[in-house]
Amino acid sequence: MNKEPEISIVVPIYNCDKFLRGCLQSVLDQTFDSYEVLMVNNRSTDSSEQIAREFEKKDSRFRLIQCKSGLAGSTRNIGIHAARGKYLAFLDGDDKLLPDYMKKLHSAAEKYHADIVVCGFYIYYLNKEKRRKSGRIPHVAVYDNIEAMKELLRDRYMRFYLWNKLWKRTLFSETGIEIPDMYYEDAAVCPQLFSHAEKVVMIDDCLYEYMRYNSAVMEINMGPQRINDYINTIPIIRLFLEDQGNYKTVERSFQKHISHVVLSLPLLCIQSKRDLNDGVLKNASRGIKKAFKCSKMPANELKHLEIRSDTVR
């Protein structure tokens, strides 16, 4: 491949062989062809690597890269550093793209000279073998930096996901932004990326299929570390906004994220009760107290807190 692709698609892979072939085939089925696929395998022990190698042999746009340590953040960062495209897209190894995903997002990015383009998505429930549109369908809109940040923090239409967006690669390459190695890394890094975007465009198409194992409200594999990382997105985001000088401007929108965390904690602790040492009520109470503390205390005091420390245990 001599000509640089328009879009680099980063696919983090970890033990997803049941879904990976369908995931990668959904890229091959795209109606847009100027792309490369960076398949980053993070120590898979199933047949995921073999499936990735099949696609690498089948199409020169697919490239397998090995990741030897870290979580999803490190895996994606390796793909980002290897990317050559003007734009970046992210696709999880158990999800799928609809055929016009790249074509429509790329068209909007070029038409509006946008740094970020956001689309809607479907949720596919594996236990029922059905999909439905995500709760709030985006509408067509063009945002400046601050309005886009407010919409992101409200987490209604923009949502804290890396994968339902097309990103101008310079948002990473020219800023040095890295995706942190933590659960809910999307929520921690998206505000940073949005802060460097001069223009964000939202389109009303659902173009991504996000797989969930069941249709219950609760997520699977909700252990104490995942809950702690969810709580810790509050001080991480707030400190970033404070450093940028934008916190007061977007504070009301940021309160929505805090309310989402606080309202979710009792349910998340119930799900993780077998892994908790101190009981559901005590852990949920501690988590809620930390969430409010990190949202209310003066910024200079917050900077001296060990914000990534565990609260739920």
Short mmCIF file of C-alpha atoms in Angstrom, two decimals:
data_model
loop_
_atom_site.label_atom_id
_atom_site.label_comp_id
_atom_site.label_asym_id
_atom_site.label_seq_id
_atom_site.Cartn_x
_atom_site.Cartn_y
_atom_site.Cartn_z
CA MET A 1 0.00 0.00 0.00
CA ASN A 2 1.73 3.15 -1.23
CA LYS A 3 -1.13 5.60 -1.00
CA GLU A 4 -2.03 6.63 2.51
CA PRO A 5 -5.58 5.59 3.48
CA GLU A 6 -8.22 8.10 4.45
CA ILE A 7 -9.30 6.13 7.52
CA SER A 8 -7.33 3.96 9.93
CA ILE A 9 -9.54 1.53 11.85
CA VAL A 10 -8.12 0.31 15.16
CA VAL A 11 -9.50 -3.05 16.30
CA PRO A 12 -8.40 -4.14 19.80
CA ILE A 13 -8.56 -7.93 20.07
CA TYR A 14 -8.73 -10.02 23.22
CA ASN A 15 -10.30 -13.50 23.26
CA CYS A 16 -13.22 -12.63 21.00
CA ASP A 17 -12.97 -15.45 18.46
CA LYS A 18 -16.73 -16.11 18.54
CA PHE A 19 -17.38 -12.66 17.10
CA LEU A 20 -14.15 -11.54 15.43
CA ARG A 21 -14.77 -13.00 11.99
CA GLY A 22 -18.12 -11.20 11.72
CA CYS A 23 -16.52 -8.02 13.05
CA LEU A 24 -13.73 -8.00 10.46
CA GLN A 25 -16.08 -9.07 7.66
CA SER A 26 -18.22 -6.00 8.42
CA VAL A 27 -15.15 -3.90 7.54
CA LEU A 28 -14.66 -5.76 4.27
CA ASP A 29 -18.33 -5.13 3.46
CA GLN A 30 -17.92 -1.34 3.68
CA THR A 31 -19.04 0.82 0.75
CA PHE A 32 -15.89 2.92 1.30
CA ASP A 33 -12.50 1.43 0.42
CA SER A 34 -9.75 3.90 1.36
CA TYR A 35 -8.92 2.43 4.74
CA GLU A 36 -6.45 0.31 6.68
CA VAL A 37 -7.30 -2.03 9.55
CA LEU A 38 -4.92 -2.23 12.50
CA MET A 39 -5.81 -5.40 14.39
CA VAL A 40 -4.04 -5.19 17.76
CA ASN A 41 -3.98 -8.54 19.55
CA ASN A 42 -3.55 -8.29 23.32
CA ARG A 43 -2.33 -11.76 24.36
CA SER A 44 -5.42 -13.67 23.22
CA THR A 45 -5.42 -17.33 24.24
CA ASP A 46 -8.27 -18.44 21.93
CA SER A 47 -8.24 -18.51 18.11
CA SER A 48 -8.57 -14.73 17.70
CA GLU A 49 -5.01 -14.33 16.43
CA GLN A 50 -5.49 -17.03 13.80
CA ILE A 51 -8.67 -15.33 12.56
CA ALA A 52 -6.86 -12.00 12.35
CA ARG A 53 -4.08 -13.64 10.33
CA GLU A 54 -6.66 -15.02 7.88
CA PHE A 55 -7.85 -11.50 7.13
CA GLU A 56 -4.28 -10.20 6.93
CA LYS A 57 -3.56 -12.79 4.22
CA LYS A 58 -6.87 -12.12 2.47
CA ASP A 59 -6.55 -8.33 2.17
CA SER A 60 -3.42 -6.15 2.29
CA ARG A 61 -5.35 -3.39 4.09
CA PHE A 62 -5.48 -5.60 7.22
CA ARG A 63 -2.43 -5.64 9.49
CA LEU A 64 -1.93 -7.64 12.70
CA ILE A 65 0.05 -6.01 15.52
CA GLN A 66 0.91 -7.63 18.85
CA CYS A 67 0.36 -5.97 22.24
CA LYS A 68 2.26 -7.64 25.09
CA SER A 69 0.91 -5.79 28.13
CA GLY A 70 -1.78 -3.42 29.39
CA LEU A 71 -5.55 -3.14 28.99
CA ALA A 72 -7.74 -1.80 26.19
CA GLY A 73 -6.15 1.65 26.45
CA SER A 74 -2.65 0.36 25.69
CA THR A 75 -4.02 -1.82 22.90
CA ARG A 76 -5.71 1.14 21.20
CA ASN A 77 -2.68 3.38 21.69
CA ILE A 78 -0.50 0.92 19.78
CA GLY A 79 -2.96 1.05 16.89
CA ILE A 80 -3.11 4.85 17.00
CA HIS A 81 0.69 5.17 16.82
CA ALA A 82 0.79 2.82 13.83
CA ALA A 83 -2.03 4.58 11.96
CA ARG A 84 -1.42 6.45 8.70
CA GLY A 85 -4.92 7.68 7.85
CA LYS A 86 -6.25 11.20 7.94
CA TYR A 87 -9.00 9.94 10.25
CA LEU A 88 -9.21 7.32 13.00
CA ALA A 89 -12.08 4.97 13.80
CA PHE A 90 -12.36 2.39 16.57
CA LEU A 91 -14.10 -0.98 16.32
CA ASP A 92 -14.22 -3.44 19.21
CA GLY A 93 -13.55 -7.05 18.26
CA ASP A 94 -17.04 -8.26 19.19
CA ASP A 95 -18.95 -5.46 17.43
CA LYS A 96 -19.82 -4.71 13.80
CA LEU A 97 -20.01 -1.79 11.41
CA LEU A 98 -22.99 -1.18 9.16
CA PRO A 99 -21.98 -1.04 5.46
CA ASP A 100 -22.13 2.78 5.15
CA TYR A 101 -20.33 3.55 8.43
CA MET A 102 -17.11 4.84 6.89
CA LYS A 103 -18.70 6.40 3.83
CA LYS A 104 -21.21 8.52 5.76
CA LEU A 105 -18.87 9.56 8.57
CA HIS A 106 -16.10 10.46 6.11
CA SER A 107 -18.52 12.40 3.91
CA ALA A 108 -19.72 14.46 6.88
CA ALA A 109 -16.16 15.11 8.07
CA GLU A 110 -15.12 16.40 4.65
CA LYS A 111 -18.31 18.40 4.03
CA TYR A 112 -18.17 20.28 7.32
CA HIS A 113 -14.37 20.24 7.83
CA ALA A 114 -15.07 18.56 11.16
CA ASP A 115 -12.55 17.21 13.64
CA ILE A 116 -15.06 14.69 15.05
CA VAL A 117 -18.18 13.14 13.51
CA VAL A 118 -20.66 11.28 15.73
CA CYS A 119 -23.28 8.74 14.64
CA GLY A 120 -25.98 6.71 16.36
CA PHE A 121 -25.71 2.99 17.02
CA TYR A 122 -27.67 -0.21 17.47
CA ILE A 123 -27.45 -2.46 20.50
CA TYR A 124 -27.46 -6.17 19.66
CA TYR A 125 -28.65 -8.40 22.52
CA LEU A 126 -26.98 -11.76 22.17
CA ASN A 127 -29.36 -13.64 24.46
CA LYS A 128 -32.37 -12.59 22.37
CA GLU A 129 -30.59 -12.32 19.01
CA LYS A 130 -32.24 -8.96 18.46
CA ARG A 131 -31.01 -5.45 17.95
CA ARG A 132 -32.58 -2.10 18.65
CA LYS A 133 -31.57 1.50 18.20
CA SER A 134 -29.80 3.11 21.12
CA GLY A 135 -32.11 5.01 23.47
CA ARG A 136 -31.42 8.50 22.13
CA ILE A 137 -30.93 8.85 18.39
CA PRO A 138 -28.65 11.72 17.38
CA HIS A 139 -29.95 14.55 15.27
CA VAL A 140 -28.02 16.41 12.59
CA ALA A 141 -26.13 19.26 14.21
CA VAL A 142 -22.87 21.18 14.00
CA TYR A 143 -21.21 22.24 17.26
CA ASP A 144 -18.34 24.46 18.24
CA ASN A 145 -15.86 23.40 20.90
CA ILE A 146 -17.79 24.41 24.02
CA GLU A 147 -21.25 23.32 22.88
CA ALA A 148 -19.88 19.95 21.81
CA MET A 149 -18.23 19.52 25.22
CA LYS A 150 -21.50 20.30 26.98
CA GLU A 151 -23.35 17.76 24.85
CA LEU A 152 -20.70 15.12 25.50
CA LEU A 153 -20.82 15.64 29.26
CA ARG A 154 -24.60 15.29 29.26
CA ASP A 155 -24.04 11.83 27.74
CA ARG A 156 -27.36 11.81 25.86
CA TYR A 157 -26.59 12.00 22.14
CA MET A 158 -22.80 12.27 21.90
CA ARG A 159 -22.13 9.52 24.48
CA PHE A 160 -18.76 8.69 26.06
CA TYR A 161 -17.71 6.16 23.42
CA LEU A 162 -14.68 6.12 21.14
CA TRP A 163 -16.27 3.77 18.63
CA ASN A 164 -19.33 5.65 17.29
CA LYS A 165 -17.15 8.51 16.10
CA LEU A 166 -14.71 9.40 13.35
CA TRP A 167 -11.72 11.31 14.74
CA LYS A 168 -9.22 13.46 12.89
CA ARG A 169 -5.94 11.70 13.66
CA THR A 170 -4.19 14.97 14.53
CA LEU A 171 -6.33 15.12 17.69
CA PHE A 172 -4.00 12.38 18.92
CA SER A 173 -0.78 12.90 16.98
CA GLU A 174 -0.46 16.66 17.55
CA THR A 175 -1.59 16.73 21.18
CA GLY A 176 0.12 13.66 22.63
CA ILE A 177 -3.19 12.44 24.09
CA GLU A 178 -3.03 8.80 25.18
CA ILE A 179 -5.94 6.57 26.13
CA PRO A 180 -5.52 5.59 29.82
CA ASP A 181 -5.29 1.97 30.89
CA MET A 182 -8.44 1.77 32.98
CA TYR A 183 -12.05 0.70 32.68
CA TYR A 184 -14.29 3.47 31.28
CA GLU A 185 -11.26 4.85 29.51
CA ASP A 186 -13.61 6.38 26.92
CA ALA A 187 -15.12 8.70 29.53
CA ALA A 188 -11.68 9.73 30.76
CA VAL A 189 -10.22 10.56 27.34
CA CYS A 190 -13.15 11.85 25.25
CA PRO A 191 -13.31 15.26 27.01
CA GLN A 192 -9.60 15.73 26.26
CA LEU A 193 -10.13 15.02 22.58
CA PHE A 194 -13.24 17.20 22.38
CA SER A 195 -11.34 20.10 23.93
CA HIS A 196 -9.02 20.18 20.89
CA ALA A 197 -11.80 19.89 18.30
CA GLU A 198 -12.82 23.15 16.65
CA LYS A 199 -15.90 21.60 15.05
CA VAL A 200 -17.94 18.51 15.94
CA VAL A 201 -20.70 17.19 13.69
CA MET A 202 -23.50 14.83 14.65
CA ILE A 203 -25.43 12.83 12.04
CA ASP A 204 -28.72 11.00 12.52
CA ASP A 205 -27.71 7.61 11.08
CA CYS A 206 -27.23 4.50 13.24
CA LEU A 207 -24.09 2.97 11.75
CA TYR A 208 -22.47 0.87 14.49
CA GLU A 209 -23.67 -2.36 16.11
CA TYR A 210 -22.66 -2.68 19.76
CA MET A 211 -22.95 -6.18 21.17
CA ARG A 212 -24.33 -6.86 24.65
CA TYR A 213 -24.64 -10.32 26.11
CA ASN A 214 -28.08 -9.80 27.60
CA SER A 215 -30.90 -7.27 27.77
CA ALA A 216 -30.75 -6.78 31.54
CA VAL A 217 -30.04 -3.31 32.90
CA MET A 218 -26.89 -4.50 34.65
CA GLU A 219 -23.62 -5.09 32.83
CA ILE A 220 -21.65 -8.31 33.04
CA ASN A 221 -18.28 -8.70 34.80
CA MET A 222 -18.86 -5.70 37.07
CA GLY A 223 -16.07 -6.16 39.61
CA PRO A 224 -14.77 -3.70 42.22
CA GLN A 225 -12.00 -2.32 39.97
CA ARG A 226 -14.47 -1.53 37.21
CA ILE A 227 -16.71 0.29 39.70
CA ASN A 228 -13.76 2.23 41.11
CA ASP A 229 -12.66 3.33 37.65
CA TYR A 230 -16.21 4.50 36.92
CA ILE A 231 -16.18 6.65 40.08
CA ASN A 232 -12.70 7.96 39.26
CA THR A 233 -13.85 9.38 35.94
CA ILE A 234 -15.39 12.22 37.99
CA PRO A 235 -12.14 13.69 39.40
CA ILE A 236 -10.22 12.86 36.20
CA ILE A 237 -12.64 14.79 34.00
CA ARG A 238 -13.09 17.64 36.45
CA LEU A 239 -9.35 18.21 36.91
CA PHE A 240 -8.87 18.27 33.15
CA LEU A 241 -11.67 20.83 32.72
CA GLU A 242 -10.23 22.93 35.54
CA ASP A 243 -6.78 22.88 33.93
CA GLN A 244 -8.33 23.97 30.63
CA GLY A 245 -10.18 26.80 32.35
CA ASN A 246 -13.54 25.50 31.12
CA TYR A 247 -15.01 23.92 34.23
CA LYS A 248 -17.31 26.78 35.25
CA THR A 249 -18.59 27.09 31.68
CA VAL A 250 -19.61 23.42 31.45
CA GLU A 251 -20.25 22.66 35.14
CA ARG A 252 -24.01 22.18 34.77
CA SER A 253 -23.50 19.66 32.00
CA PHE A 254 -20.81 17.87 34.03
CA GLN A 255 -23.31 17.42 36.87
CA LYS A 256 -25.23 15.07 34.56
CA HIS A 257 -22.26 12.72 34.46
CA ILE A 258 -22.01 12.83 38.25
CA SER A 259 -25.69 11.97 38.60
CA HIS A 260 -25.28 9.02 36.20
CA VAL A 261 -22.45 7.64 38.34
CA VAL A 262 -24.24 8.18 41.66
CA LEU A 263 -27.52 6.64 40.51
CA SER A 264 -25.72 3.61 39.05
CA LEU A 265 -23.57 2.75 42.06
CA PRO A 266 -26.09 0.81 44.20
CA LEU A 267 -27.05 -1.40 41.26
CA LEU A 268 -23.42 -1.95 40.26
CA CYS A 269 -22.45 -2.90 43.81
CA ILE A 270 -25.35 -5.34 44.01
CA GLN A 271 -24.09 -7.03 40.88
CA SER A 272 -20.55 -7.21 42.27
CA LYS A 273 -21.57 -8.28 45.78
CA ARG A 274 -19.76 -11.63 45.67
CA ASP A 275 -16.48 -9.81 45.01
CA LEU A 276 -16.92 -7.08 47.64
CA ASN A 277 -15.25 -7.35 51.04
CA ASP A 278 -17.28 -4.73 52.93
CA GLY A 279 -20.82 -5.34 51.71
CA VAL A 280 -23.04 -3.68 49.15
CA LEU A 281 -24.43 -0.80 51.23
CA LYS A 282 -21.09 0.25 52.69
CA ASN A 283 -19.35 0.20 49.31
CA ALA A 284 -22.16 2.03 47.52
CA SER A 285 -22.22 4.65 50.27
CA ARG A 286 -18.45 5.18 50.08
CA GLY A 287 -18.61 5.48 46.30
CA ILE A 288 -21.42 8.04 46.40
CA LYS A 289 -19.57 10.10 49.03
CA LYS A 290 -16.42 10.17 46.88
CA ALA A 291 -18.41 11.16 43.79
CA PHE A 292 -19.97 14.15 45.57
CA LYS A 293 -16.70 15.06 47.31
CA CYS A 294 -14.79 15.19 44.04
CA SER A 295 -17.48 17.33 42.44
CA LYS A 296 -17.74 19.88 45.25
CA MET A 297 -14.31 20.37 46.79
CA PRO A 298 -12.05 23.24 45.63
CA ALA A 299 -9.90 22.37 42.64
CA ASN A 300 -6.62 23.07 44.46
CA GLU A 301 -7.59 20.51 47.12
CA LEU A 302 -8.72 17.98 44.51
CA LYS A 303 -5.30 18.15 42.87
CA HIS A 304 -3.73 16.80 46.04
CA LEU A 305 -6.09 13.84 46.35
CA GLU A 306 -5.02 10.39 45.22
CA ILE A 307 -7.84 10.42 42.69
CA ARG A 308 -7.19 6.96 41.23
CA SER A 309 -7.34 5.31 44.66
CA ASP A 310 -9.89 2.55 45.29
CA THR A 311 -13.08 3.42 47.16
CA VAL A 312 -15.10 0.26 46.59
CA ARG A 313 -13.45 -2.90 47.91
#
